[in-house]
Short mmCIF file of C-alpha atoms and ligand atoms in Angstrom, two decimals:
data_model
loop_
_atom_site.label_atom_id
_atom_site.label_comp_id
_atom_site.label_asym_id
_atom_site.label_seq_id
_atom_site.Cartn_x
_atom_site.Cartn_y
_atom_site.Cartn_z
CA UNK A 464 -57.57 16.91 269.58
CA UNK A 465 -55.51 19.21 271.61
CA UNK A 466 -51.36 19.52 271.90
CA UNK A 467 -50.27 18.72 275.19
CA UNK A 468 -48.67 22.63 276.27
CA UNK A 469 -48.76 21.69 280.13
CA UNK A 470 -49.03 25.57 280.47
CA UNK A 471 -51.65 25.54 283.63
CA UNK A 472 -51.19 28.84 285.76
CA UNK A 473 -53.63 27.71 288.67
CA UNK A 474 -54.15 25.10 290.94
CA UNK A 475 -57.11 23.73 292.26
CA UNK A 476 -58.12 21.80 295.53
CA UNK A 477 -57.49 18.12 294.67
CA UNK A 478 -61.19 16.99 296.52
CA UNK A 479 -64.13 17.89 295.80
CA UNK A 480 -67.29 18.77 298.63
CA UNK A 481 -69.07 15.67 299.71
CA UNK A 482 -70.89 17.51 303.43
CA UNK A 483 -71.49 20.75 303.95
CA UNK A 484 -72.15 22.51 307.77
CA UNK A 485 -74.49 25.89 307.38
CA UNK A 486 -72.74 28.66 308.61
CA UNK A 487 -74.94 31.69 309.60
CA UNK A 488 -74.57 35.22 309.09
CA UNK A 489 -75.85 37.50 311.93
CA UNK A 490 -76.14 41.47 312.40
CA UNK A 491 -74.26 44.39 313.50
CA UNK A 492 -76.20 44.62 316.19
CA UNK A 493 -75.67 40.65 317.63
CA UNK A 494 -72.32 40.78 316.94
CA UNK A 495 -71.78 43.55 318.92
CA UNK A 496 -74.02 41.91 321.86
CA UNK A 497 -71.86 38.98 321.45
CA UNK A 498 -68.29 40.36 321.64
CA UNK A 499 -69.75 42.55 324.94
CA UNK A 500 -71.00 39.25 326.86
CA UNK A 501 -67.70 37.96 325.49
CA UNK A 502 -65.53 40.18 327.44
CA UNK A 503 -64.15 41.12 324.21
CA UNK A 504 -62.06 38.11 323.47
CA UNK A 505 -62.76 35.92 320.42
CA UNK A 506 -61.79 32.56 322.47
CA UNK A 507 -65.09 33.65 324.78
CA UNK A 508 -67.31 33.83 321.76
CA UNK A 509 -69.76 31.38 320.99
CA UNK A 510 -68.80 29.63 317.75
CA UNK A 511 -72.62 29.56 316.49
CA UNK A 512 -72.08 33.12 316.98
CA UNK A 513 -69.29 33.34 314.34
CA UNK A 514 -69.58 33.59 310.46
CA UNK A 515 -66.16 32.50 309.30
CA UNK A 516 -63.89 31.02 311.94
CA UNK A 517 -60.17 31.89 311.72
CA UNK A 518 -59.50 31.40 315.19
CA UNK A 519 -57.12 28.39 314.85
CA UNK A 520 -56.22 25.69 312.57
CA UNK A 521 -56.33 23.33 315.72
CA UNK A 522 -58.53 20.54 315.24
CA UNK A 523 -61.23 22.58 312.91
CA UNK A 524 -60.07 20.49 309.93
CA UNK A 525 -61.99 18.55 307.32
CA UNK A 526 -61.33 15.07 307.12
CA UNK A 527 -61.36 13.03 304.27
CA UNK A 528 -63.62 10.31 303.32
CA UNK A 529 -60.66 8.38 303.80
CA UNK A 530 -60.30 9.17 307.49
CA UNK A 531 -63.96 9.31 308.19
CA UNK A 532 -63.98 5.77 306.67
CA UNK A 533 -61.23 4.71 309.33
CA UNK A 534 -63.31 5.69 312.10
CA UNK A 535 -65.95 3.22 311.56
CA UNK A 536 -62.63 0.46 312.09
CA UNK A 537 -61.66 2.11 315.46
CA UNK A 538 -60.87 -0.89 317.70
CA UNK A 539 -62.11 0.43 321.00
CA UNK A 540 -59.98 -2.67 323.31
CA UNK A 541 -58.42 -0.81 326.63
CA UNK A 542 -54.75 -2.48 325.32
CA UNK A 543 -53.15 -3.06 322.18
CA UNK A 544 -55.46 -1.77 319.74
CA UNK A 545 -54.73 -2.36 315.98
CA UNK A 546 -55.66 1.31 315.42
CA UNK A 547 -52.32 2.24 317.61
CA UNK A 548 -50.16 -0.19 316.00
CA UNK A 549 -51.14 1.23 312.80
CA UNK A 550 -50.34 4.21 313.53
CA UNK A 551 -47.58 3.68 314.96
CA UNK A 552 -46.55 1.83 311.74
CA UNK A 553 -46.43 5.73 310.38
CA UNK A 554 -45.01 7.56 313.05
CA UNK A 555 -42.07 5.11 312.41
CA UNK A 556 -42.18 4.87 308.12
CA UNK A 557 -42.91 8.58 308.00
CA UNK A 558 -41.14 10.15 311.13
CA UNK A 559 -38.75 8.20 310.92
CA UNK A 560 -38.97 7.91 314.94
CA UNK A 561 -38.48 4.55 316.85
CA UNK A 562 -40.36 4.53 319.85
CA UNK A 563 -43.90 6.56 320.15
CA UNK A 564 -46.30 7.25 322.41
CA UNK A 565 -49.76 8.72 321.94
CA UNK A 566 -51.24 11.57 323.44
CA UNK A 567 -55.00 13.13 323.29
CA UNK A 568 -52.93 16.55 322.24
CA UNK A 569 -49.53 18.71 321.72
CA UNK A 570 -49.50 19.70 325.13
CA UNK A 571 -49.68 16.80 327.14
CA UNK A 572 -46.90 15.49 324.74
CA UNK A 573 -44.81 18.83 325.46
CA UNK A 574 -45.76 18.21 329.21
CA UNK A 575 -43.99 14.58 328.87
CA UNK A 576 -41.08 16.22 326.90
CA UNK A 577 -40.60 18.83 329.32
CA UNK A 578 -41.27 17.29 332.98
CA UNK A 579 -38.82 13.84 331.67
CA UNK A 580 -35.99 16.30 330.17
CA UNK A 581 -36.18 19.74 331.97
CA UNK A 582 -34.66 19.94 335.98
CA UNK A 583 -35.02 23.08 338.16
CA UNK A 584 -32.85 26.08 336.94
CA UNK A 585 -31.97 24.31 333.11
CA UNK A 586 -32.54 26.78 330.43
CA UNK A 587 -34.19 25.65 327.27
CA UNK A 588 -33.80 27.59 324.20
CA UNK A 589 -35.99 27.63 321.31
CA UNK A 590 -36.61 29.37 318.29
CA UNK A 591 -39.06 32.11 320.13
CA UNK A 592 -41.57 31.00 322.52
CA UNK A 593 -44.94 29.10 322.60
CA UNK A 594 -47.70 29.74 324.51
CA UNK A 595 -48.34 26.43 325.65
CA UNK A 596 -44.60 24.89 324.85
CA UNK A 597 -43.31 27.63 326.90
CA UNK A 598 -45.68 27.22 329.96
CA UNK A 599 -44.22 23.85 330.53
CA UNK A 600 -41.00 24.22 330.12
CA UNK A 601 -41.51 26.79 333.11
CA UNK A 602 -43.84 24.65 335.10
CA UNK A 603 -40.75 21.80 334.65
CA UNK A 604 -38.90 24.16 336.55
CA UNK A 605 -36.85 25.78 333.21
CA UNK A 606 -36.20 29.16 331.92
CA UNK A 607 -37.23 29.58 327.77
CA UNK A 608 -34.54 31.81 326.07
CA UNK A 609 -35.53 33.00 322.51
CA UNK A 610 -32.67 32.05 320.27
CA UNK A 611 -34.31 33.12 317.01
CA UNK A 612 -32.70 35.40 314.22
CA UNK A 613 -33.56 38.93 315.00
CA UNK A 614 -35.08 39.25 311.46
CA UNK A 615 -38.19 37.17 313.30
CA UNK A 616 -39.10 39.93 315.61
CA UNK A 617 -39.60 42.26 312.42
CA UNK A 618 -42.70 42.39 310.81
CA UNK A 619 -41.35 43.75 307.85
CA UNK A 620 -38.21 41.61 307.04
CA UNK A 621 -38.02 39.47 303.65
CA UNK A 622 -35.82 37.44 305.62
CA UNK A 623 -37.11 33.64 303.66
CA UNK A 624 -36.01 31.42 306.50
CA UNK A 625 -37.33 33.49 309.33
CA UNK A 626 -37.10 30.81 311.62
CA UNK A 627 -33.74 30.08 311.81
CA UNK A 628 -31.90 29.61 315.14
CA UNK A 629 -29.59 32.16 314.99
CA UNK A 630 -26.19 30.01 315.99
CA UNK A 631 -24.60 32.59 317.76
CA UNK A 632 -26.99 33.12 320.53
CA UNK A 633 -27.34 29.21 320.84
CA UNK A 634 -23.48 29.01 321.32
CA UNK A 635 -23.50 32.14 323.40
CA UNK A 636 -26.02 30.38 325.86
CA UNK A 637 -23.99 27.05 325.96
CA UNK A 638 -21.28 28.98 326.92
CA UNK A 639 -22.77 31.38 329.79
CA UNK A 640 -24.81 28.47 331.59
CA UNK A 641 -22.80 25.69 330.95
CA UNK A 642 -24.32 23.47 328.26
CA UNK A 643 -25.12 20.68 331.08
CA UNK A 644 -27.72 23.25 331.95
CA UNK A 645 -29.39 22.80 328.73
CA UNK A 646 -30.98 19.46 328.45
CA UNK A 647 -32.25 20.38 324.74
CA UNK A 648 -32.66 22.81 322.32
CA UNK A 649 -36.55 23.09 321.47
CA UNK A 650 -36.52 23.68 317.25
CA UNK A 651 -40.38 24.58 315.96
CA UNK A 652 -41.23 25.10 312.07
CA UNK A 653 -42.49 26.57 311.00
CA UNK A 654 -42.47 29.65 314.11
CA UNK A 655 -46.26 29.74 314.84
CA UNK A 656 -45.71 32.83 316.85
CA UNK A 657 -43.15 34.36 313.86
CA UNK A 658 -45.99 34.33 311.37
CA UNK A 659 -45.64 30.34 310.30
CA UNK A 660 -42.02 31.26 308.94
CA UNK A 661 -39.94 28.45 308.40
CA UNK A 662 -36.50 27.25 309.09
CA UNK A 663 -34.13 26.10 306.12
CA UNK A 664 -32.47 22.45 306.35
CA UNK A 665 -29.03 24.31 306.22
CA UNK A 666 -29.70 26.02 309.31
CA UNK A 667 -31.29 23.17 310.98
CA UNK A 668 -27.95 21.31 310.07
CA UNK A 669 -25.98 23.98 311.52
CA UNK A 670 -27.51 23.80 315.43
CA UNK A 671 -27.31 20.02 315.23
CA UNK A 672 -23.56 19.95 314.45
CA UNK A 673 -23.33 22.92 317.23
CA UNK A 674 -25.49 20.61 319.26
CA UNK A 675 -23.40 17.62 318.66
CA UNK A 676 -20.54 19.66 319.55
CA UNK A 677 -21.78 20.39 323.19
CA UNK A 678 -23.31 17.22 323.42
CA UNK A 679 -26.65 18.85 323.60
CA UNK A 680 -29.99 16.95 322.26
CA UNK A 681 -32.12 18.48 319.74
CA UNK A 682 -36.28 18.22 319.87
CA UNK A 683 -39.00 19.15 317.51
CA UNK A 684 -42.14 20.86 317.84
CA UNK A 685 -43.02 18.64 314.22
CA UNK A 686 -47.06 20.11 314.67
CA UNK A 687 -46.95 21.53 311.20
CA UNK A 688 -43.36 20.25 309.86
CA UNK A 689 -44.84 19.40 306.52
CA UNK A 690 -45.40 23.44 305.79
CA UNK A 691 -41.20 23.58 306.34
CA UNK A 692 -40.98 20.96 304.26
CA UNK A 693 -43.05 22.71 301.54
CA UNK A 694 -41.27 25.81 302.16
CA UNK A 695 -38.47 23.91 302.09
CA UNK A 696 -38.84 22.55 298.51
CA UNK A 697 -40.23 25.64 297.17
CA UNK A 698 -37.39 28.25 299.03
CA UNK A 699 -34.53 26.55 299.46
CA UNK A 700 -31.65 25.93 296.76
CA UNK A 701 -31.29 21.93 295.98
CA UNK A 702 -34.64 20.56 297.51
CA UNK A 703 -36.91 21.74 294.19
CA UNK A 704 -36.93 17.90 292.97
CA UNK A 705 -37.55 15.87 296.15
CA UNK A 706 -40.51 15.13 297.33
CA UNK A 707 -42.63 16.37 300.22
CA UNK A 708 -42.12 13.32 301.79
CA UNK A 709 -38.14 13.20 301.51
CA UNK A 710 -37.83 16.28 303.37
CA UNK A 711 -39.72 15.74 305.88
CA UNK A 712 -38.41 12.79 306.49
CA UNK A 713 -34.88 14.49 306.20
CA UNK A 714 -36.02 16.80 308.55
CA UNK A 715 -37.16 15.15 311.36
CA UNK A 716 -33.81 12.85 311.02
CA UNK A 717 -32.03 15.16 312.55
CA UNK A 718 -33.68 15.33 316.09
CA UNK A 719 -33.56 12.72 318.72
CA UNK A 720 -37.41 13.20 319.18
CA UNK A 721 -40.48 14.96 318.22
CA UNK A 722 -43.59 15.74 319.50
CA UNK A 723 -47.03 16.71 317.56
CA UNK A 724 -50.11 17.98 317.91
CA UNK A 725 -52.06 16.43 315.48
CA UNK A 726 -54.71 18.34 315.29
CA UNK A 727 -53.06 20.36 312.65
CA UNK A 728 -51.11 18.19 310.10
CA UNK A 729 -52.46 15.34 310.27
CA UNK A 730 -56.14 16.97 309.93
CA UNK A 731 -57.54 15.46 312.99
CA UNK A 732 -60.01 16.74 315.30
CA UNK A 733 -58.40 15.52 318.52
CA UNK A 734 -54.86 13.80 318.92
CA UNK A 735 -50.88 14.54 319.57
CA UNK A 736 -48.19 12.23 320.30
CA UNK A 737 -44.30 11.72 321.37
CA UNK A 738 -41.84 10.11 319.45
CA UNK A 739 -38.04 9.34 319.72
CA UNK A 740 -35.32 7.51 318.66
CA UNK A 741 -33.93 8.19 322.63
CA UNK A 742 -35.28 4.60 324.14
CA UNK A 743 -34.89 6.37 327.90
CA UNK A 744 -36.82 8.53 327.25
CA UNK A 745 -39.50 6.47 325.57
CA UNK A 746 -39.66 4.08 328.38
CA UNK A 747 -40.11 7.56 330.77
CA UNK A 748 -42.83 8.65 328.67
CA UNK A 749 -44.64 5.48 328.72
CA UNK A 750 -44.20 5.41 332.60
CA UNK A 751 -45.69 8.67 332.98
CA UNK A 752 -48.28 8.75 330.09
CA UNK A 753 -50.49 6.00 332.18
CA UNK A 754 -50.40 8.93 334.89
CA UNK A 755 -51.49 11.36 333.06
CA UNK A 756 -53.10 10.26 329.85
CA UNK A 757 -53.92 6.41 329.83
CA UNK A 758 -52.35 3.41 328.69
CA UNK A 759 -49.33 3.64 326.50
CA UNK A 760 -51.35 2.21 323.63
CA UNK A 761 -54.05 4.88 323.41
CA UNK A 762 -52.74 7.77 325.48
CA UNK A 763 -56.15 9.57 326.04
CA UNK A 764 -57.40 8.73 322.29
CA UNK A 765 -60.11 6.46 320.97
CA UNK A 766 -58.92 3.70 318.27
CA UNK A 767 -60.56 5.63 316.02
CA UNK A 768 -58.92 9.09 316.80
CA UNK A 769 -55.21 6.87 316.18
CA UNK A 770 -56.55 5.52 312.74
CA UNK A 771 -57.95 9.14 311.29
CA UNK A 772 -54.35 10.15 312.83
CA UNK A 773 -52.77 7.44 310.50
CA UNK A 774 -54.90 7.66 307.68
CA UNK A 775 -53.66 11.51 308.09
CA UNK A 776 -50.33 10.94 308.14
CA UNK A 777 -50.56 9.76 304.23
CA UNK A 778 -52.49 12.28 303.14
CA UNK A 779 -51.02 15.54 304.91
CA UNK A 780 -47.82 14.40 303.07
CA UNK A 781 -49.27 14.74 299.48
CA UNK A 782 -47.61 17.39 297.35
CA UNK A 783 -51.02 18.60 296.34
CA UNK A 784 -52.55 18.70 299.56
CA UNK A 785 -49.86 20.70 301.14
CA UNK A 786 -49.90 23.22 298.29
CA UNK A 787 -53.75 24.02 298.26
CA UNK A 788 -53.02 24.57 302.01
CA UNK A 789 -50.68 27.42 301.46
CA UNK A 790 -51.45 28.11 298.22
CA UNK A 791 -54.86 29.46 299.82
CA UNK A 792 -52.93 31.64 302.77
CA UNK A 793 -50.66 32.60 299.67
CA UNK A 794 -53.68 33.61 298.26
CA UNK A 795 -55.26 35.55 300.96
CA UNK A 796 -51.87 37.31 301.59
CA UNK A 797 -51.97 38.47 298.35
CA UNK A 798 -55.01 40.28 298.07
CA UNK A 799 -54.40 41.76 301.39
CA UNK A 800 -51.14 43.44 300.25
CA UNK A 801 -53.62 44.60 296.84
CA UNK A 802 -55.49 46.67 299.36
CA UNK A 803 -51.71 47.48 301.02
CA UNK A 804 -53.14 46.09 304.78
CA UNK A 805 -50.17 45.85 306.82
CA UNK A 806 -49.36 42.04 307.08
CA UNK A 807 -46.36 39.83 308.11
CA UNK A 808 -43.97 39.50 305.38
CA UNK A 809 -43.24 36.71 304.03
CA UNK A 810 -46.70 34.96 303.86
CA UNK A 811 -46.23 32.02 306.11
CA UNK A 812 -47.72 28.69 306.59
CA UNK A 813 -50.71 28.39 308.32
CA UNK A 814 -52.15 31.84 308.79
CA UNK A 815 -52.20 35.51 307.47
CA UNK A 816 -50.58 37.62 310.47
CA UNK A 817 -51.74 41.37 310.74
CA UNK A 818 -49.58 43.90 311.95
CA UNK A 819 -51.84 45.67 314.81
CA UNK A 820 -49.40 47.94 315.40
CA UNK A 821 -48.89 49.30 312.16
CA UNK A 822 -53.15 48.54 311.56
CA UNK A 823 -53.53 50.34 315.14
CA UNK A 824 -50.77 52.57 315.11
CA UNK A 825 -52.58 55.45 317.63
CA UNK A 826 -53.46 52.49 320.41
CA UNK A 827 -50.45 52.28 322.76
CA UNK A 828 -49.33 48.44 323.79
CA UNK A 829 -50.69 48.84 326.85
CA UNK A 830 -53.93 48.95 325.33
CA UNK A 831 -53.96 45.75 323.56
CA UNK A 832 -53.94 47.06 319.74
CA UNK A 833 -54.35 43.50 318.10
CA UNK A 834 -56.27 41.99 321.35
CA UNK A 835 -58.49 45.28 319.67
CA UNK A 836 -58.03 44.53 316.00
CA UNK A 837 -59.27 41.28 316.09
CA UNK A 838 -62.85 42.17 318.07
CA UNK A 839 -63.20 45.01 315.82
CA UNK A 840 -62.96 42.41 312.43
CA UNK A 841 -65.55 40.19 314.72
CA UNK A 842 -67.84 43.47 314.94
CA UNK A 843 -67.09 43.81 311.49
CA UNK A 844 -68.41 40.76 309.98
CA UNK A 845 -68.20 37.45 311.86
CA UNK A 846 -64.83 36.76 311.27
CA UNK A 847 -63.02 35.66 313.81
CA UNK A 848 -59.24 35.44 314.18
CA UNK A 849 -56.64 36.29 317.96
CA UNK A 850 -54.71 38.18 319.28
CA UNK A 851 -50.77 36.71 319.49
CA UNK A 852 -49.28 40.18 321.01
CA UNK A 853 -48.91 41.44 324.36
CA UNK A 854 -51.95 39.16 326.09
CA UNK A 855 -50.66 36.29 324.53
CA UNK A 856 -47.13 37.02 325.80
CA UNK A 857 -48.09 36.65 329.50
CA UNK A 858 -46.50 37.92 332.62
CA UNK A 859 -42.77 37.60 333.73
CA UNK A 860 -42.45 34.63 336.23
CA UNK A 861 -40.10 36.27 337.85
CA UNK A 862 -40.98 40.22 337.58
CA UNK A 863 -44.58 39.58 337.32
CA UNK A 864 -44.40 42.45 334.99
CA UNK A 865 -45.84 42.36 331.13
CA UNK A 866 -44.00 41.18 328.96
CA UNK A 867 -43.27 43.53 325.78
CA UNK A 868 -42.92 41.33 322.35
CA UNK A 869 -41.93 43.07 319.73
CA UNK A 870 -44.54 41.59 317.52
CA UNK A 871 -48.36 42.72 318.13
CA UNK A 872 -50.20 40.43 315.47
CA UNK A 873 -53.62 39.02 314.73
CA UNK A 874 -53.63 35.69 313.51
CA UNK A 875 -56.60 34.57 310.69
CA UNK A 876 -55.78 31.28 310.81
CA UNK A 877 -57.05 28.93 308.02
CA UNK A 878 -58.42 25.50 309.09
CA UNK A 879 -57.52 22.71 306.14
CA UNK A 880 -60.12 21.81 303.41
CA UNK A 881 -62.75 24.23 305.07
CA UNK A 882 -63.05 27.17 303.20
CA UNK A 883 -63.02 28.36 299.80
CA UNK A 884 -61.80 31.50 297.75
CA UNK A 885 -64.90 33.31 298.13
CA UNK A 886 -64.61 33.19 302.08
CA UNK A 887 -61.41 34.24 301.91
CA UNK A 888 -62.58 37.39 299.61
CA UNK A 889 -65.11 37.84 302.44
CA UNK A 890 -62.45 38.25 305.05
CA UNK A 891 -60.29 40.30 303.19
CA UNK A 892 -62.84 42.91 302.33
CA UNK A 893 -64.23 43.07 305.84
CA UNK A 894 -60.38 43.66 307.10
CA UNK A 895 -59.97 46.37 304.53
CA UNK A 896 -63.57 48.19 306.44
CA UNK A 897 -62.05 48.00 309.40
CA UNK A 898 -58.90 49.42 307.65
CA UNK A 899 -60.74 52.10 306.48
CA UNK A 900 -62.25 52.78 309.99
CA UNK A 901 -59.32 52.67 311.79
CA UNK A 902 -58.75 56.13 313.69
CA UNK A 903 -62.25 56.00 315.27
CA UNK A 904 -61.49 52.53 316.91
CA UNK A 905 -60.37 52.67 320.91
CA UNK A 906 -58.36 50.51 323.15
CA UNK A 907 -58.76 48.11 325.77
CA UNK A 908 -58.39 47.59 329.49
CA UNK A 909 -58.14 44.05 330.87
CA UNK A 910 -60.83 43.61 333.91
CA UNK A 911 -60.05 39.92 334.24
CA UNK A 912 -56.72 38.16 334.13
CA UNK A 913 -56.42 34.27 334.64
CA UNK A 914 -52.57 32.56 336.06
CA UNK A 915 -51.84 30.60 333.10
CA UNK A 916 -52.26 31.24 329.34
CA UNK A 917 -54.19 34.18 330.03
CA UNK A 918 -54.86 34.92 326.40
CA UNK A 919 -57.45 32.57 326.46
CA UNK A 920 -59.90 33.71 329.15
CA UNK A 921 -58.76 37.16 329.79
CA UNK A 922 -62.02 39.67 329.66
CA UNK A 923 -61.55 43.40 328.46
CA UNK A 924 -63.87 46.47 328.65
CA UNK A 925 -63.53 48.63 325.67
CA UNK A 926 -61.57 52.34 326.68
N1 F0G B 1362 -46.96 23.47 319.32
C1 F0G B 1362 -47.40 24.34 318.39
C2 F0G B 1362 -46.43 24.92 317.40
C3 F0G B 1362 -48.76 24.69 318.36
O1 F0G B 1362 -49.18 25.56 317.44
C4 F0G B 1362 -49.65 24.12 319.31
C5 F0G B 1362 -51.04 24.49 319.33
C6 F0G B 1362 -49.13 23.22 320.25
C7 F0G B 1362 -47.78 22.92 320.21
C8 F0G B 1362 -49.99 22.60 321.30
O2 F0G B 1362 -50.84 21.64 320.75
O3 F0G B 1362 -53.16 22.55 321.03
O4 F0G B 1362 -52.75 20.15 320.51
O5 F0G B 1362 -52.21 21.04 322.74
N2 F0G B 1362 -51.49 25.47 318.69
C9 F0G B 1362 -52.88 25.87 318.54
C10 F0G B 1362 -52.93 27.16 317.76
C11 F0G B 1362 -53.67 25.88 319.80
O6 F0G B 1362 -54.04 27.70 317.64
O7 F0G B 1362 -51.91 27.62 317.27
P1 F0G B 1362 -52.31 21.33 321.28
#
């Protein structure tokens, strides 16, 4: 027999393939079709039209047999179903939050959050915007102000922790409005619109003493906290020997309440939810979640969506599950920098951001270089990722105008247990063709804008 050396240099996915859903290639010439009738937007594509689908990793997860298992025990009563008490169960064990309500998604959590928090002229700042976080803070009658480190608006910073609050500009802000202006500070990790970078615990203990100072409550956009937590471990001096588990639980201590969309951590198809340890506020949001949602013990969901929610709860905060997830982006990242594409440094969480402006560097903002970028990689080969640049940015309330972010980026988002190496070799080589190609590739115009979140069903014709 064999000495036990323990020397393994790669890791594996801990499951193994028990379904498979075909996938089909198509032509140059459909693909092109498509993209036209699509107004050149990848959210307006049809997904049977698509090879290799990087648009999001919201709700396109695989779930486990595990999960799949717990739907068949979905109890489908109108009130008090065991499936929500269950999961509840989690939210508390886990999350370490009190009090919970579910919701059929993130946003109609962050519409809760926002609408029971936010009065007409409070500011809200946040470690750089989300689209749909963002949009209700606004709609709630509040003004979003990026308190990120500057080091998150570069592409090309190192910077490990890239989103950190920098403390400065959050005591700056308390200061110039008055912090009873503020009714929270909105902390997300890691920064989906940063590239997934995450924030460290130090700096997360930092704003909640400055928070505690002011008397200032502190929230979490937890969607894909267990990537911080990972980043955590693997980054940050003193957290190499606990566990996954321990901090994220750490984590998440520090806020008076969270809310989650679980469609990405907990590796559900449909589901979000509010927690808190603030009982006001819980009794609030289950006063306004029959409104909105439906009853406070299934919030828009199915028993069986709440079990596959708690079933994922266990399993998204696995050491090797979370490590095959970034270990793959990690991956992808990689070989992208092999064939020196201009990407997002560091690697972050959930996706592989490219740097359309550097990729694009002749198209102007104006004319929408990574709104561009990512219907050329389409064209390319079926693989579809989005724009998060100037489209996604959205108007000015107030101006109307554009507004400018300093980051252009397409996001190739990876879905969790989906896809393996060899799609990811797929995509890279078909983003190092476009590479190749890139002076004879043209701007876009917009032709159709929609009010809100624009991103989504905005229509281009090609320059
Ligand atoms: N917060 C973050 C950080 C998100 O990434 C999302 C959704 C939401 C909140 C809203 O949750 O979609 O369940 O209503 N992000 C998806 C994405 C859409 O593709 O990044 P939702």
């Amino acid at each position: 027999m064999i000495e036990n050396k323990n020397i393994k240099k790669s890791w594996a996915e801990p499951f193994k393939i028990k379904v498979v859903e075909p996938i089909k290639m198509t032509t140059y010439e459909q693909r092109s079709k498509a993209l036209e009738e699509a107004g050149y937007n990848t959210f307006l594509l049809k997904s049977e039209d698509v090879y290799i689908d990087l648009l999001t990793d919201s709700g396109t997860n695989a779930m486990s047999d595990y999960q799949w298992a717990g739907m068949m025990l979905g109890d489908e009563a109108y009130a008090g179903s065991k499936n929500f008490y269950y999961l509840w169960d989690n939210v508390r064990k886990y999350y370490g939050q009190p009090f919970f309500v579910p919701t059929h998604q993130g946003r109609a959590a962050e519409h809760l959050v926002s609408k029971i928090l936010i009065k007409e002229g409070d500011y809200i700042p946040g470690n750089m915007y989300f689209t749909t976080t963002r949009l209700h803070q606004e709609l709630a009658g509040g003004t979003f102000v990026d308190v990120i480190i500057d080091e998150a608006h570069d592409p090309d910073s190192t910077h490990q922790f890239k989103g950190n609050i920098d403390t400065q500009k959050l005591e700056d802000l308390f200061k110039k409005v008055g912090a009873d202006k503020v009714p929270y500070v909105s902390m997300a990790g890691p920064v989906n619109m940063a590239g997934g970078q995450p924030f460290s615990m130090a700096n997360l203990k930092e704003v909640k003493t400055l928070c505690d100072k002011y008397g200032v409550a502190l929230w979490f956009d937890a969607t894909r906290a267990t990537e911080n937590a990972y980043f955590i471990k693997t980054k940050e001096e003193g957290y190499a020997d606990k566990t996954i588990q321990e901090i994220f639980f750490e984590m998440n201590s520090y806020f008076e309440g969270v809310w989650v969309s679980a469609k990405k951590d907990l590796m559900v198809n449909i589901g979000g939810f509010l927690a808190t340890k603030n009982e006001k506020v819980y009794e609030e949001a289950r006063n306004l979640v029959v409104v909105y949602e439906g009853l406070h013990t299934y919030g828009g969901l199915a028993g069986r969506d709440m079990e596959a929610m708690a079933r994922g709860i266990e399993e998204m905060i696995e050491f090797d599950n979370i490590r095959t997830r970034i270990g793959q982006i990690e991956y992808c990242g990689q070989k992208m920098l092999e064939y020196g594409l201009p990407i997002v440094n560091p690697i972050g969480g959930h996706a592989i951001f490219m740097n359309a402006r550097r990729f694009l560097d002749h198209i102007t903002q104006d004319e929408f270089p990574a709104q561009t970028l990512a219907a050329a990689i389409y064209q390319d080969s079926g693989v579809r990722g989005m724009e998060r640049g100037i489209v996604s940015s959205g108007r000015d309330p107030v101006t109307g105008k554009h507004r400018y972010p300093k980051l252009e980026l397409v996001r190739l988002t990876f879905p969790r247990r989906v896809y393996t190496q060899a799609h990811i070799d797929v995509t890279v080589e078909s983003v190092a063709n476009v590479y190749d190609q890139r002076k004879s590739i043209k701007g876009l115009k917009m032709v159709y804008e929609p009010k809100y979140l624009r991103f989504f069903q905005a229509r281009f014709e090609k320059i």
